[in-house]
Coordinates of N, CA, C and O in Angstrom, one line a residue:
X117 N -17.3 5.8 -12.8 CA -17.1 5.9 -11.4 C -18.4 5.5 -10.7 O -19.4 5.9 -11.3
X118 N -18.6 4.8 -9.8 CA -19.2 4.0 -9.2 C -20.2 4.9 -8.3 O -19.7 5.1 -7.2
X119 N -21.2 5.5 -8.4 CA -21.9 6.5 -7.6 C -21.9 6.3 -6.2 O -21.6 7.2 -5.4
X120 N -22.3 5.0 -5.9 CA -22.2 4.7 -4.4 C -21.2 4.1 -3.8 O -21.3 3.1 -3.1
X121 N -20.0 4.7 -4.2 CA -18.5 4.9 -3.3 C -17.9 6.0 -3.9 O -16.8 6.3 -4.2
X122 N -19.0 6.7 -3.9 CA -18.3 8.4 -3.4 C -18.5 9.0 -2.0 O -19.6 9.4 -1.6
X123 N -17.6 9.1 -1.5 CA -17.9 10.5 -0.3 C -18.2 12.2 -0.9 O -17.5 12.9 -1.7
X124 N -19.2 12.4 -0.4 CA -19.4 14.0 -0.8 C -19.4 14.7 0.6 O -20.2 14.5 1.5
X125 N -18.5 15.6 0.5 CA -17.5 15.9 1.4 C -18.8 16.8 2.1 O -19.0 16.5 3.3
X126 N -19.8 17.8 1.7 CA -20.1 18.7 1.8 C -21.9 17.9 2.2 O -22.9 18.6 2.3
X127 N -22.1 16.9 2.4 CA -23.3 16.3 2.6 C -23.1 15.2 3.8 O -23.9 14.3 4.1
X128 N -22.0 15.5 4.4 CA -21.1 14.7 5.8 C -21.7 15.3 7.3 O -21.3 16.4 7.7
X129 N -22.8 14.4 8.0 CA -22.6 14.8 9.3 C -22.4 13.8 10.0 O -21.9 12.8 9.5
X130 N -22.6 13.8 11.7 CA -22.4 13.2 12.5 C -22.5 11.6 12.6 O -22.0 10.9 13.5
X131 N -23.3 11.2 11.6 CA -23.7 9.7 11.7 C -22.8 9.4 10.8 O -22.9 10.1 9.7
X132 N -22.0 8.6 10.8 CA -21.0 7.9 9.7 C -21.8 7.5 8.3 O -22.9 7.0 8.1
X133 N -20.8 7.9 7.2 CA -21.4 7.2 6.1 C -20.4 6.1 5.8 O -19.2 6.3 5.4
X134 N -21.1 4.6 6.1 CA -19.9 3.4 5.8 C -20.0 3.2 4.2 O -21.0 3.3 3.5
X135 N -18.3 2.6 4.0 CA -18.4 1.9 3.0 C -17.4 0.9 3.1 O -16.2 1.2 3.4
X136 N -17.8 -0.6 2.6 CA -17.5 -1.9 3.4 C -17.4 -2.7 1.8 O -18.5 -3.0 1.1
X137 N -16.4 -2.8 1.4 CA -16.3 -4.0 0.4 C -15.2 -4.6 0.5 O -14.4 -4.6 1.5
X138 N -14.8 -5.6 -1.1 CA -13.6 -6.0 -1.0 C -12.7 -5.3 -2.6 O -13.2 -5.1 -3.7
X139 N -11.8 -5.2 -2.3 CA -11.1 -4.3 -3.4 C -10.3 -5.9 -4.3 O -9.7 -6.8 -3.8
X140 N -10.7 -5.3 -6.2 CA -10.5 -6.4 -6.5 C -9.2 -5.8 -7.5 O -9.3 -4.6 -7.4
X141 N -8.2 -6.0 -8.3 CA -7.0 -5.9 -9.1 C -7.9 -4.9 -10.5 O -7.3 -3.9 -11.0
X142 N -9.0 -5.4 -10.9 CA -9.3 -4.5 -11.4 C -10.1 -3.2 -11.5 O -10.5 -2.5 -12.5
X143 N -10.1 -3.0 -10.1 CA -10.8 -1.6 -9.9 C -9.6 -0.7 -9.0 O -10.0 0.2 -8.3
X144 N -8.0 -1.1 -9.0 CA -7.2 -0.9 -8.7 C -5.7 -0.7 -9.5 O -4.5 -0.8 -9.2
X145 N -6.5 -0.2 -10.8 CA -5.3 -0.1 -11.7 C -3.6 0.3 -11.6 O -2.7 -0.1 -12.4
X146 N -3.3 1.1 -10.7 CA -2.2 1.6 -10.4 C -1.4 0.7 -9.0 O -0.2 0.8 -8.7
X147 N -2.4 -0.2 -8.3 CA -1.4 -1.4 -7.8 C -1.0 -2.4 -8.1 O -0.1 -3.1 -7.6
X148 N -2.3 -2.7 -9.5 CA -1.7 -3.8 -10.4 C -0.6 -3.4 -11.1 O 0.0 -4.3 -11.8
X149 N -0.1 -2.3 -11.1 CA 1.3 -2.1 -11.5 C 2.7 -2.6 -10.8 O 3.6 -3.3 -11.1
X150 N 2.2 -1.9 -9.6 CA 3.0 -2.1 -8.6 C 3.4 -3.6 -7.8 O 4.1 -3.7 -6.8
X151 N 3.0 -4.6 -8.3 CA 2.6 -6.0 -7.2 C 2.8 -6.8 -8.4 O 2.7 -6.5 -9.6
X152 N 3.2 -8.0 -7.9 CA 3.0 -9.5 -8.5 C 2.1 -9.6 -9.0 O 1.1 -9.2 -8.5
X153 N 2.0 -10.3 -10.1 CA 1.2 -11.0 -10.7 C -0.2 -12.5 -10.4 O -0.4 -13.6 -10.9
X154 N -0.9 -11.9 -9.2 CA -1.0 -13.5 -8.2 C -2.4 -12.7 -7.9 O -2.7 -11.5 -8.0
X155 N -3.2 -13.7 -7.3 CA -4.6 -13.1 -6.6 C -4.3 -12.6 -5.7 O -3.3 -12.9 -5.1
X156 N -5.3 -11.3 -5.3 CA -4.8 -10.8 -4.1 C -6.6 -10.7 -3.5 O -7.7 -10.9 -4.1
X157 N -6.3 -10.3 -2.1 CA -7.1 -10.3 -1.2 C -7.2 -9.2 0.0 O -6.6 -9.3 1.1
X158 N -8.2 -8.2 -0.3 CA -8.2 -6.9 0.1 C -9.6 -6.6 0.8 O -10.7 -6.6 0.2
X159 N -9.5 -6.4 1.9 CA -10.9 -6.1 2.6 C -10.5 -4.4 3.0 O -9.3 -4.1 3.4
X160 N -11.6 -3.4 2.8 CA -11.7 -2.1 2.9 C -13.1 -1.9 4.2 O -14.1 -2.6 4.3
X161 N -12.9 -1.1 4.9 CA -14.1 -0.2 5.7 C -13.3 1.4 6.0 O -12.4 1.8 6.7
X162 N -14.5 1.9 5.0 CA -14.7 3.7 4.8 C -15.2 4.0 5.8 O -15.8 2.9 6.1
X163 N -15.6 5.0 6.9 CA -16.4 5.4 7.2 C -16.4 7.3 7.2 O -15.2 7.6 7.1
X164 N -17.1 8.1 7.1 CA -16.6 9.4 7.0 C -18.0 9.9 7.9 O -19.0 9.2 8.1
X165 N -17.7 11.5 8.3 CA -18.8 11.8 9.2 C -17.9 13.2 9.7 O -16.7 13.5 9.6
X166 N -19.0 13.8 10.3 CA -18.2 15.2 11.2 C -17.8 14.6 12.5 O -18.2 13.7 13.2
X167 N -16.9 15.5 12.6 CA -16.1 15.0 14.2 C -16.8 16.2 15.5 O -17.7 17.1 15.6
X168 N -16.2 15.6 16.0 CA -16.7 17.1 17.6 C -16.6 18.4 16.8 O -17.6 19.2 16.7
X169 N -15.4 18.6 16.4 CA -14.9 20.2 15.8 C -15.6 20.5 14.4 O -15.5 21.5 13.7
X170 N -16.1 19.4 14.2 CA -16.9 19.7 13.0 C -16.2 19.5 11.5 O -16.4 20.1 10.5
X171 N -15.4 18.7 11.8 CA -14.2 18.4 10.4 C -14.4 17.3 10.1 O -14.7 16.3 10.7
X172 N -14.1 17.4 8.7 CA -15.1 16.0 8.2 C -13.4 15.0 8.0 O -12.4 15.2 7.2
X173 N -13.7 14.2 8.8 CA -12.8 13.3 8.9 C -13.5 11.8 8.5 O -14.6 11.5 8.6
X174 N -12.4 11.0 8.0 CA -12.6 9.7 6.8 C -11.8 8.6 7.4 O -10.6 8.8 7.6
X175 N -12.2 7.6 7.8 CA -11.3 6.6 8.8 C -11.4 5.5 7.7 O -12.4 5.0 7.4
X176 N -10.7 5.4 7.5 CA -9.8 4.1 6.1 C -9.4 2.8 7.3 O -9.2 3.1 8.5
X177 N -9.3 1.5 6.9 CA -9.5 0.6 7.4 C -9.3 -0.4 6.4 O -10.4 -0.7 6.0
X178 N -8.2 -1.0 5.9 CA -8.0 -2.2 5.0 C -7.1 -3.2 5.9 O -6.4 -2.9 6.8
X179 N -7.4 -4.3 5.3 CA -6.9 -5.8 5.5 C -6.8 -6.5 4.9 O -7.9 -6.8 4.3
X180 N -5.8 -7.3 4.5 CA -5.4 -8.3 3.5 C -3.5 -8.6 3.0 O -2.5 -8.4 3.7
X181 N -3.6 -9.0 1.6 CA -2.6 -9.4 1.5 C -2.6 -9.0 -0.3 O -3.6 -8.9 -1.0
X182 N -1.2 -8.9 -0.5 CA -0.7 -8.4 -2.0 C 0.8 -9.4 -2.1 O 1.5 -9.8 -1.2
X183 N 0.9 -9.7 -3.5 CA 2.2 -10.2 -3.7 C 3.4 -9.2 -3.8 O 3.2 -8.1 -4.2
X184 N 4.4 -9.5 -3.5 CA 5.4 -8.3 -4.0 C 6.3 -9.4 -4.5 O 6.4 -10.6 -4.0
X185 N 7.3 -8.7 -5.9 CA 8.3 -9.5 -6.1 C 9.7 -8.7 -5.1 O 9.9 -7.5 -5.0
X186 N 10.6 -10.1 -4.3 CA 11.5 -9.2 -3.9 C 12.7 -8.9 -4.9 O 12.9 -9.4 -6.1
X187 N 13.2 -8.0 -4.1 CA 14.2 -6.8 -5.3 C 15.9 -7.8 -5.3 O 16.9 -7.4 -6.0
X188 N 16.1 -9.0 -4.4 CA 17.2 -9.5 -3.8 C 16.9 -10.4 -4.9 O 17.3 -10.1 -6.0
X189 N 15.9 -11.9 -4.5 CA 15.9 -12.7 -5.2 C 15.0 -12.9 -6.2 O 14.7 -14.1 -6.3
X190 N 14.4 -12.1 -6.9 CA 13.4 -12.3 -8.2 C 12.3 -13.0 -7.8 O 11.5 -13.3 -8.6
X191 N 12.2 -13.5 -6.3 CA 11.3 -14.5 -5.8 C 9.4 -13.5 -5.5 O 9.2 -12.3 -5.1
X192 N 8.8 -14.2 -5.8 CA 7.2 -13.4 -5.2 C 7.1 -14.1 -4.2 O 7.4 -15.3 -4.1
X193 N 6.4 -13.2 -3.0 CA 6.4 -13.4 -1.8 C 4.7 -12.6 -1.2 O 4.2 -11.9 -2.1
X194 N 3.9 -12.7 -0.2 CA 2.7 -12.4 0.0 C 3.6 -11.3 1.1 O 4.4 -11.5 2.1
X195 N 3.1 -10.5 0.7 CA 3.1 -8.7 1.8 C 1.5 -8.7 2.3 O 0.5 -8.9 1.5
X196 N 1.5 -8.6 3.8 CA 0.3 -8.4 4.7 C 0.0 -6.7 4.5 O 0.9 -5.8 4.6
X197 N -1.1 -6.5 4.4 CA -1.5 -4.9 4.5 C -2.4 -5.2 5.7 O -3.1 -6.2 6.0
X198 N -2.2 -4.0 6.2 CA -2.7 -4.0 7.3 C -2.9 -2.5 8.0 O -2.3 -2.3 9.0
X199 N -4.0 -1.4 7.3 CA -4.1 -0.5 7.2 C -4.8 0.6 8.3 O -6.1 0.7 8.2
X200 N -4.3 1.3 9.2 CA -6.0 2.1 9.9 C -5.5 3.0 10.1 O -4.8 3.1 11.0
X201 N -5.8 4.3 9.2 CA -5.8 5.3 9.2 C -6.6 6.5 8.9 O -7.3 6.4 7.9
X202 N -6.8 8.0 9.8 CA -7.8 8.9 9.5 C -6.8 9.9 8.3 O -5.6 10.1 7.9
X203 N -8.2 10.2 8.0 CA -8.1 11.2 6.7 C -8.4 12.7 7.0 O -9.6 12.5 7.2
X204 N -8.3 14.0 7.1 CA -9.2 15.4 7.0 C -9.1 15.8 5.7 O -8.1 16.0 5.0
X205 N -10.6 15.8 5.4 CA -10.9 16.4 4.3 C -11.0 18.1 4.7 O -11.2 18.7 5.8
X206 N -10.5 18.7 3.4 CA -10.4 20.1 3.7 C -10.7 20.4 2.1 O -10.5 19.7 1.1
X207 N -11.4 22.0 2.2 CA -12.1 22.9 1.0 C -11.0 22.8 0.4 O -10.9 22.0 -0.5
X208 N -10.1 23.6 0.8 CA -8.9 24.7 -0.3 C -7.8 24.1 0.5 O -7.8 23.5 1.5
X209 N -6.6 24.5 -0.5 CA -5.0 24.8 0.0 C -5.1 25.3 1.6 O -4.7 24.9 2.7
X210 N -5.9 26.5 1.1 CA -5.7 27.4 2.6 C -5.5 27.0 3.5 O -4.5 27.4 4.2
X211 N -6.7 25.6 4.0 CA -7.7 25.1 5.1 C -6.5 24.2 5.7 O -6.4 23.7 6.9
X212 N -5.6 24.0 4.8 CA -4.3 22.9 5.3 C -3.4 23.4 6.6 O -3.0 24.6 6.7
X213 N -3.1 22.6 7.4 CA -2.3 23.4 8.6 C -1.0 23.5 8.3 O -0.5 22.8 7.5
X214 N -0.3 24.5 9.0 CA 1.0 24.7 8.9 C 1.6 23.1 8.7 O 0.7 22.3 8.9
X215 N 2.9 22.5 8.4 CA 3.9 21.5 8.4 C 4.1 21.6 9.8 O 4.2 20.4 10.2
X216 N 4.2 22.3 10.6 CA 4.9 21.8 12.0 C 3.9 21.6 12.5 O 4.0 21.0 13.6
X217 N 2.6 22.0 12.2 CA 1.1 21.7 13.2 C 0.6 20.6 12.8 O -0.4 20.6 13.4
X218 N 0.6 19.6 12.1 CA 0.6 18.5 11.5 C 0.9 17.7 12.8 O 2.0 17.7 13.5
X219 N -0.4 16.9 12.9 CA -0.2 15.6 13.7 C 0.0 14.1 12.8 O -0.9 13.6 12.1
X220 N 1.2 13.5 13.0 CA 1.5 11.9 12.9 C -0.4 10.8 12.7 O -0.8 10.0 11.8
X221 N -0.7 11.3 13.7 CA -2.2 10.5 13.7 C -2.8 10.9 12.3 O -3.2 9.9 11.8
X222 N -3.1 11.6 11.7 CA -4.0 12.4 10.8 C -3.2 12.8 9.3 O -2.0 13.1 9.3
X223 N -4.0 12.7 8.3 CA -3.4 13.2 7.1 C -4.1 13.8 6.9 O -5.0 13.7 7.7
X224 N -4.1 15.0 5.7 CA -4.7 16.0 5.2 C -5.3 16.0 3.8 O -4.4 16.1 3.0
X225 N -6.5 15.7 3.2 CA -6.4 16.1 1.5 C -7.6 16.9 1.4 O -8.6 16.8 2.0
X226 N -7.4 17.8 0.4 CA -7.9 18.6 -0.2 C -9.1 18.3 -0.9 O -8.9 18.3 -2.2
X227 N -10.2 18.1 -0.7 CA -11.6 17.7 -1.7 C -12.3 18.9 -1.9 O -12.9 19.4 -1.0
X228 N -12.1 19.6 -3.2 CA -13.0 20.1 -3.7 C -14.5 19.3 -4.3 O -15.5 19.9 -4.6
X229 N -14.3 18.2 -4.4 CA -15.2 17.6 -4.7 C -15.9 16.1 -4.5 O -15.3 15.6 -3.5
X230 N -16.8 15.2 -5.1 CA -16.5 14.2 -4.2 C -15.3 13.7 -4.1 O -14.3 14.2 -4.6
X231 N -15.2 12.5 -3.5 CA -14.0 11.9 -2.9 C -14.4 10.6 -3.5 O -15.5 10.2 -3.3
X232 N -13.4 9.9 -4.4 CA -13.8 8.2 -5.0 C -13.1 7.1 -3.7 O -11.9 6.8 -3.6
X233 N -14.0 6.6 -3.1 CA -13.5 5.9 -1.7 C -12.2 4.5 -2.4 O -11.2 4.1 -1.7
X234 N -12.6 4.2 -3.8 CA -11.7 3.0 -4.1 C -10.0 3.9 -4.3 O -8.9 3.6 -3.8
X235 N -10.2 5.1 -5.1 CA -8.9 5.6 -4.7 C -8.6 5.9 -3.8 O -7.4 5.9 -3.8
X236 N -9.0 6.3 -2.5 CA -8.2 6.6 -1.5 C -7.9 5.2 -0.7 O -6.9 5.2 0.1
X237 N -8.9 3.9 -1.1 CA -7.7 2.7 -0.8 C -7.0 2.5 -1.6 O -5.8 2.0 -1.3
X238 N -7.4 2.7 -2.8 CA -5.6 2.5 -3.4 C -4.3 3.4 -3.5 O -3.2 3.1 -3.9
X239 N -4.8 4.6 -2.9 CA -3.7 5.6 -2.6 C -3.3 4.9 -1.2 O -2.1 4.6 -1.4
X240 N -3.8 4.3 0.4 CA -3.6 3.9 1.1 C -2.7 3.2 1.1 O -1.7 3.5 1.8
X241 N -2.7 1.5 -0.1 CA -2.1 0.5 0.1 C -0.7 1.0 -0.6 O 0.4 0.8 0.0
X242 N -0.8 1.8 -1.9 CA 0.4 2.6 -2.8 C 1.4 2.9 -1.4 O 2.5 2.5 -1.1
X243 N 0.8 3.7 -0.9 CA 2.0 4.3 0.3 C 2.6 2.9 1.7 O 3.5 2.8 2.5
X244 N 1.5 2.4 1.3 CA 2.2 1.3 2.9 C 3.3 0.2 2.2 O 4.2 -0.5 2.7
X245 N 2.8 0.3 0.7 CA 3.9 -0.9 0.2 C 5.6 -0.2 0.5 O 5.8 1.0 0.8
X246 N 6.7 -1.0 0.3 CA 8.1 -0.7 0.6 C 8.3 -0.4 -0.3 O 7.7 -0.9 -1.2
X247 N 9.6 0.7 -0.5 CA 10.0 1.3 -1.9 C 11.1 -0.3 -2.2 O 11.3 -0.7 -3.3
X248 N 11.5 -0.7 -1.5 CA 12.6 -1.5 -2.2 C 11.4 -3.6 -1.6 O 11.8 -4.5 -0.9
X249 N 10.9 -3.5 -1.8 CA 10.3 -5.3 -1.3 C 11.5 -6.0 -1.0 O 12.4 -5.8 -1.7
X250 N 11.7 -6.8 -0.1 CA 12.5 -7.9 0.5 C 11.9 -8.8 1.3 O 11.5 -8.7 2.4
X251 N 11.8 -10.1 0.5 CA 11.2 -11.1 1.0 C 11.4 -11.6 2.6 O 12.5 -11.3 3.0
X252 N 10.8 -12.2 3.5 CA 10.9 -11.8 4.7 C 11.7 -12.8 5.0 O 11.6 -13.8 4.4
X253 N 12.5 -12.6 6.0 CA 13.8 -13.4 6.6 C 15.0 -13.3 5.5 O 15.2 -14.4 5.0
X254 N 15.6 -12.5 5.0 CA 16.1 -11.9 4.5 C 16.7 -10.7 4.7 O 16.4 -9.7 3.9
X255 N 17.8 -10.4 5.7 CA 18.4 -9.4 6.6 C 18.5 -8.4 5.3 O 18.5 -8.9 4.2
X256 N 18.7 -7.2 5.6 CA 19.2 -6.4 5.3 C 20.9 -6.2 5.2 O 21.9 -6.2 5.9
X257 N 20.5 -5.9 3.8 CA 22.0 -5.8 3.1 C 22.4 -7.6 2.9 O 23.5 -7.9 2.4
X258 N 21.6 -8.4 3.2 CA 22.1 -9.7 3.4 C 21.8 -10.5 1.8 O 20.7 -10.5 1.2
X259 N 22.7 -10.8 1.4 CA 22.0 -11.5 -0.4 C 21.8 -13.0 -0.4 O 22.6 -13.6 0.2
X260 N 21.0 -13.6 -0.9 CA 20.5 -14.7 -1.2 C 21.5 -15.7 -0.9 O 22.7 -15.2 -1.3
X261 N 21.5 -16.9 -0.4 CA 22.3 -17.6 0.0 C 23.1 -18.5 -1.3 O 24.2 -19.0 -1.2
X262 N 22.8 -18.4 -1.9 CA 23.6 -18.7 -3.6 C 24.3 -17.6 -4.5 O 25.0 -17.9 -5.6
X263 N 24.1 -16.4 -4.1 CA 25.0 -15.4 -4.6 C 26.2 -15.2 -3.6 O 26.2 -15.4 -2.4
X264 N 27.3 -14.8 -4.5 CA 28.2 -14.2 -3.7 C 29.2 -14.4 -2.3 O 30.2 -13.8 -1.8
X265 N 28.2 -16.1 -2.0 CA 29.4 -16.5 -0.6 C 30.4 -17.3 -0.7 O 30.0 -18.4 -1.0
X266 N 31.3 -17.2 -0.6 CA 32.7 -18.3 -1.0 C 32.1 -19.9 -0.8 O 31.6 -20.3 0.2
X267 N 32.3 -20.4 -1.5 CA 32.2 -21.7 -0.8 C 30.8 -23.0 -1.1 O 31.0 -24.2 -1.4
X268 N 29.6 -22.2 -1.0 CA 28.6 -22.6 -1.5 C 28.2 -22.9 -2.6 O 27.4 -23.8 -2.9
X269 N 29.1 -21.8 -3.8 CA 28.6 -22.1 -5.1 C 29.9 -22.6 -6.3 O 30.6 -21.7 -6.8
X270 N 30.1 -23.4 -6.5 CA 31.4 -23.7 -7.2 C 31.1 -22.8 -8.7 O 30.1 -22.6 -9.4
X271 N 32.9 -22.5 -8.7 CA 32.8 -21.6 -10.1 C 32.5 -22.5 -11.0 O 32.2 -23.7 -10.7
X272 N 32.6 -22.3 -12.1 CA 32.7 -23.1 -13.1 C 33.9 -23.4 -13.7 O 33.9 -24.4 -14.5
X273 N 34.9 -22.9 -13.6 CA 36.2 -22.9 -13.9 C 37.1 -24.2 -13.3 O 38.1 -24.8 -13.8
X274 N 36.3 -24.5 -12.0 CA 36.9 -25.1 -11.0 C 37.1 -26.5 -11.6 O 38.0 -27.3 -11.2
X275 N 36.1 -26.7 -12.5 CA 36.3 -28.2 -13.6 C 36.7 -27.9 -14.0 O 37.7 -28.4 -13.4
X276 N 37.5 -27.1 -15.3 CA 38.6 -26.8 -15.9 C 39.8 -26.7 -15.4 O 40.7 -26.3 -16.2
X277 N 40.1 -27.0 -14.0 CA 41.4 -26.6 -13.5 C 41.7 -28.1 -13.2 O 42.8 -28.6 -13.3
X278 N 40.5 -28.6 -12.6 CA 40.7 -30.5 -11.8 C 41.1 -31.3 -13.5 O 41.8 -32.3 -13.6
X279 N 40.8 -30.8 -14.6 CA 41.3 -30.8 -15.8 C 42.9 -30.8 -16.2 O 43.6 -31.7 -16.7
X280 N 43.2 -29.5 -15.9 CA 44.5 -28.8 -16.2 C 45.5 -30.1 -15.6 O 46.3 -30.8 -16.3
X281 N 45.0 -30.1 -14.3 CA 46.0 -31.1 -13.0 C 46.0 -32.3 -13.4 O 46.7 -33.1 -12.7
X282 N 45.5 -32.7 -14.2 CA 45.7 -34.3 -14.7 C 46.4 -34.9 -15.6 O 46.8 -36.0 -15.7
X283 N 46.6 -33.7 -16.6 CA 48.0 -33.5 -17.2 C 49.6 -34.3 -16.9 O 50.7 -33.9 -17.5

């Protein structure tokens, strides 16, 4: 692990500590699972620091693009990421707020210790990708224009029959 892209949760004050690179496929092993096979192109900015209330909050910030294969037509397609989101770091379980006191704006994780800044963008991009990929322009519920529509794709039988008839 990379010493200088850790956050240490407990050495966090008011002046931001930035971290500004580009995330490459192999320091991202669990979305090279997830994604096409194709270069990808990932810009990150970390910054972490205490807030007013004194809570060490982590503002994530990615941009770029990933392939996804869609799930309709076996086609790879480029998915935009387009990431900005805060983080609260918190000591324990305890420090976590109720479920109904949970704001939309803010996520919660637990650091007992440092924080590896390259996983929490690759936990970032993991969550914004779609559980099912569909290439875009491609309606929902809608299937590929060669599957399944009467008319467009001739059976194969259909020469076997212009056969039959000549008989």
């Amino acid at each position: 692990m990379d010493s200088e892209l850790l956050i240490y949760p407990d050495r966090l004050g008011e002046a931001p500590e930035v971290f500004e690179g580009d995330a490459t496929l192999g320091e991202l092993p669990r979305l090279a699972q997830s994604i096409a096979d194709h270069p990808i192109e990932l810009h990150f900015r970390v910054a972490a620091r205490l807030d007013i209330q004194r809570r060490k909050v982590v503002s994530c910030i990615i941009e770029g693009f990933v392939f996804l294969t869609c799930q309709s037509t076996l086609e790879d397609f480029r998915h935009a990421i387009s990431i900005d989101e805060r983080i609260v770091l918190v000591d324990g379980e305890e420090e976590l707020p109720p479920i109904e006191a949970e704001s939309d704006a803010e996520d919660y994780l637990v650091a007992d210790g440092p924080v590896d800044v390259r996983s929490l963008v690759e936990d970032a991009i993991l969550l914004s990708l779609p559980m099912v990929p569909r290439k875009p322009g491609l309606g929902q519920g809608e299937k590929p224009k060669d599957e399944g529509v009467a008319g467009l794709k001739e059976s194969p039988f259909a020469a076997l029959a212009s056969l039959k008839k000549r008989k």
